[in-house]
XYZ file of C-alpha atoms in Angstrom:
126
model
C 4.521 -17.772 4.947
C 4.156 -14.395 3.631
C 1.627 -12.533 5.104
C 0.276 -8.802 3.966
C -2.729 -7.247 6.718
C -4.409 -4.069 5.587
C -5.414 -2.145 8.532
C -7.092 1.200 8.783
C -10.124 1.308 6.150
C -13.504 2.663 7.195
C -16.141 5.667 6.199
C -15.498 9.094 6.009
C -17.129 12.366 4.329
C -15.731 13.589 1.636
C -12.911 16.142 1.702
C -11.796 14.086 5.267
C -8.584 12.112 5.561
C -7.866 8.196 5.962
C -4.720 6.015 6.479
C -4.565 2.843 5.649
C -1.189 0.178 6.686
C -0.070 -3.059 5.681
C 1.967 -5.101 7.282
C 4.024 -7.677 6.231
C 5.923 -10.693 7.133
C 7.539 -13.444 5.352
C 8.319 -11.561 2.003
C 11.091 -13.586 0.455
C 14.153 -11.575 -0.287
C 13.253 -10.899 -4.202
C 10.508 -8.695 -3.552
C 11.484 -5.038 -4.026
C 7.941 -3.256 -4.247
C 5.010 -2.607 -2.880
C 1.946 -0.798 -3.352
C -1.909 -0.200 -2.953
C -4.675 -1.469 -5.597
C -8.106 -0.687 -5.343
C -11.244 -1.946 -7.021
C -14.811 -0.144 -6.708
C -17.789 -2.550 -7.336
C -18.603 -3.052 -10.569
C -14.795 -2.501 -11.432
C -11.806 -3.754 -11.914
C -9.163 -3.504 -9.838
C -6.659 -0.457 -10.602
C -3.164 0.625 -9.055
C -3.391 3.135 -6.724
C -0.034 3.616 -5.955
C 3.348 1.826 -5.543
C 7.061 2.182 -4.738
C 10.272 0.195 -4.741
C 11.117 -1.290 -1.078
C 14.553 -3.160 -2.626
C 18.121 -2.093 -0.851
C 19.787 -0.379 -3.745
C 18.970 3.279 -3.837
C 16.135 3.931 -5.947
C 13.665 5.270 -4.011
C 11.465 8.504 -5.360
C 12.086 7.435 -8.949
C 10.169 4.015 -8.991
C 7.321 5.566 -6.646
C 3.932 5.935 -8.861
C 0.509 7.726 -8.419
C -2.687 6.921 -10.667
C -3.712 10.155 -11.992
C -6.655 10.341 -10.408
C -4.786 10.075 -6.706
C -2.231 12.404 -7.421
C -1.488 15.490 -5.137
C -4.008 14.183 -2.948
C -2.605 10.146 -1.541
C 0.636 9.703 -0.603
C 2.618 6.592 -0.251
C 5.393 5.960 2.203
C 6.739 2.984 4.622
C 8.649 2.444 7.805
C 11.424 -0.472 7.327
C 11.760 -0.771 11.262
C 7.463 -1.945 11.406
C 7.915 -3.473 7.874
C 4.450 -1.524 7.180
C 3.692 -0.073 4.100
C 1.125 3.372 4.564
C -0.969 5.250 2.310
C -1.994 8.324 3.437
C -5.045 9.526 1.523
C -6.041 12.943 2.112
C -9.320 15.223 0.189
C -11.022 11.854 -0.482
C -13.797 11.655 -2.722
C -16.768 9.656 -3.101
C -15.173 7.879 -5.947
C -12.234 6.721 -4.182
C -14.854 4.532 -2.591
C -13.041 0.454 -2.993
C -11.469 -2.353 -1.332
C -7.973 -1.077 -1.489
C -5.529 -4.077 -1.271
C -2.059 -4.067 -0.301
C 0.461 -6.145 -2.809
C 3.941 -6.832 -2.970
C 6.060 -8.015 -5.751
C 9.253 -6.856 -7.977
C 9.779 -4.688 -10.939
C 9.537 -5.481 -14.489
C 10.794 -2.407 -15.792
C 9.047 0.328 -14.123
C 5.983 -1.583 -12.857
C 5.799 -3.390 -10.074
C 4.431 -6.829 -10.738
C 2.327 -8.065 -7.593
C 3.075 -11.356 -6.266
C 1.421 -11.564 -3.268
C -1.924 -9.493 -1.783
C -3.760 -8.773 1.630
C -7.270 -9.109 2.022
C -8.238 -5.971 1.482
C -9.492 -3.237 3.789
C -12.892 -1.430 2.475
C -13.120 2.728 1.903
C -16.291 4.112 1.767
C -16.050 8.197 1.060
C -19.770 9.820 1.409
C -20.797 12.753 -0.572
């Protein structure tokens, strides 16, 4: 059963910090991304970030960043906890969502979610 738990959502002031982790179990052995979605109310749900999480070698080349996130969220993961992290630093009162945590496989250069989390709310006051 695979399983994907957000963690680490809350509120902050703008121009503060927040990390948020997923963890996951039970991925079956074709997944070879992960990443972060978000989706503000009103809105649909938009990639945050993602990266490739597969054996071969092809790490900083298949990681992404919306535009707007760019320079300011980071993504990263530690095999040995099988958590996925995104570090999101300068936030801004737009960045305010449910951010989900997905995993999937490529289709070319984007990764093609599969499964989600539940999602773990960010709310950024002004």
């Amino acid at each position: 059963q695979v399983q994907l738990v957000e963690s680490g959502g809350g509120s902050v002031q703008a121009g503060g910090p927040l990390r948020l982790s997923c963890e996951a179990s039970g991925l079956p052995y074709n997944v070879n991304c992960m990443g972060w979605f978000r989706e503000a109310l009103g809105k649909e749900r938009e990639r945050v970030a993602h990266m490739y999480t597969g054996v071969i070698n092809r790490e900083g080349e298949s990681t992404y960043y919306a535009d707007s996130v760019k320079g300011r969220f980071t993504i990263s993961r530690d095999n040995a906890k099988n958590t996925l992290y995104l570090q999101m630093n300068m936030l801004k009162p737009e960045d305010t969502a449910m951010y989900y945590c997905a995993a999937g496989a490529f289709i070319g250069d984007t990764c093609a979610p599969g499964f989600w989390g539940q999602g773990t709310q960010v709310t950024v006051s002004s």
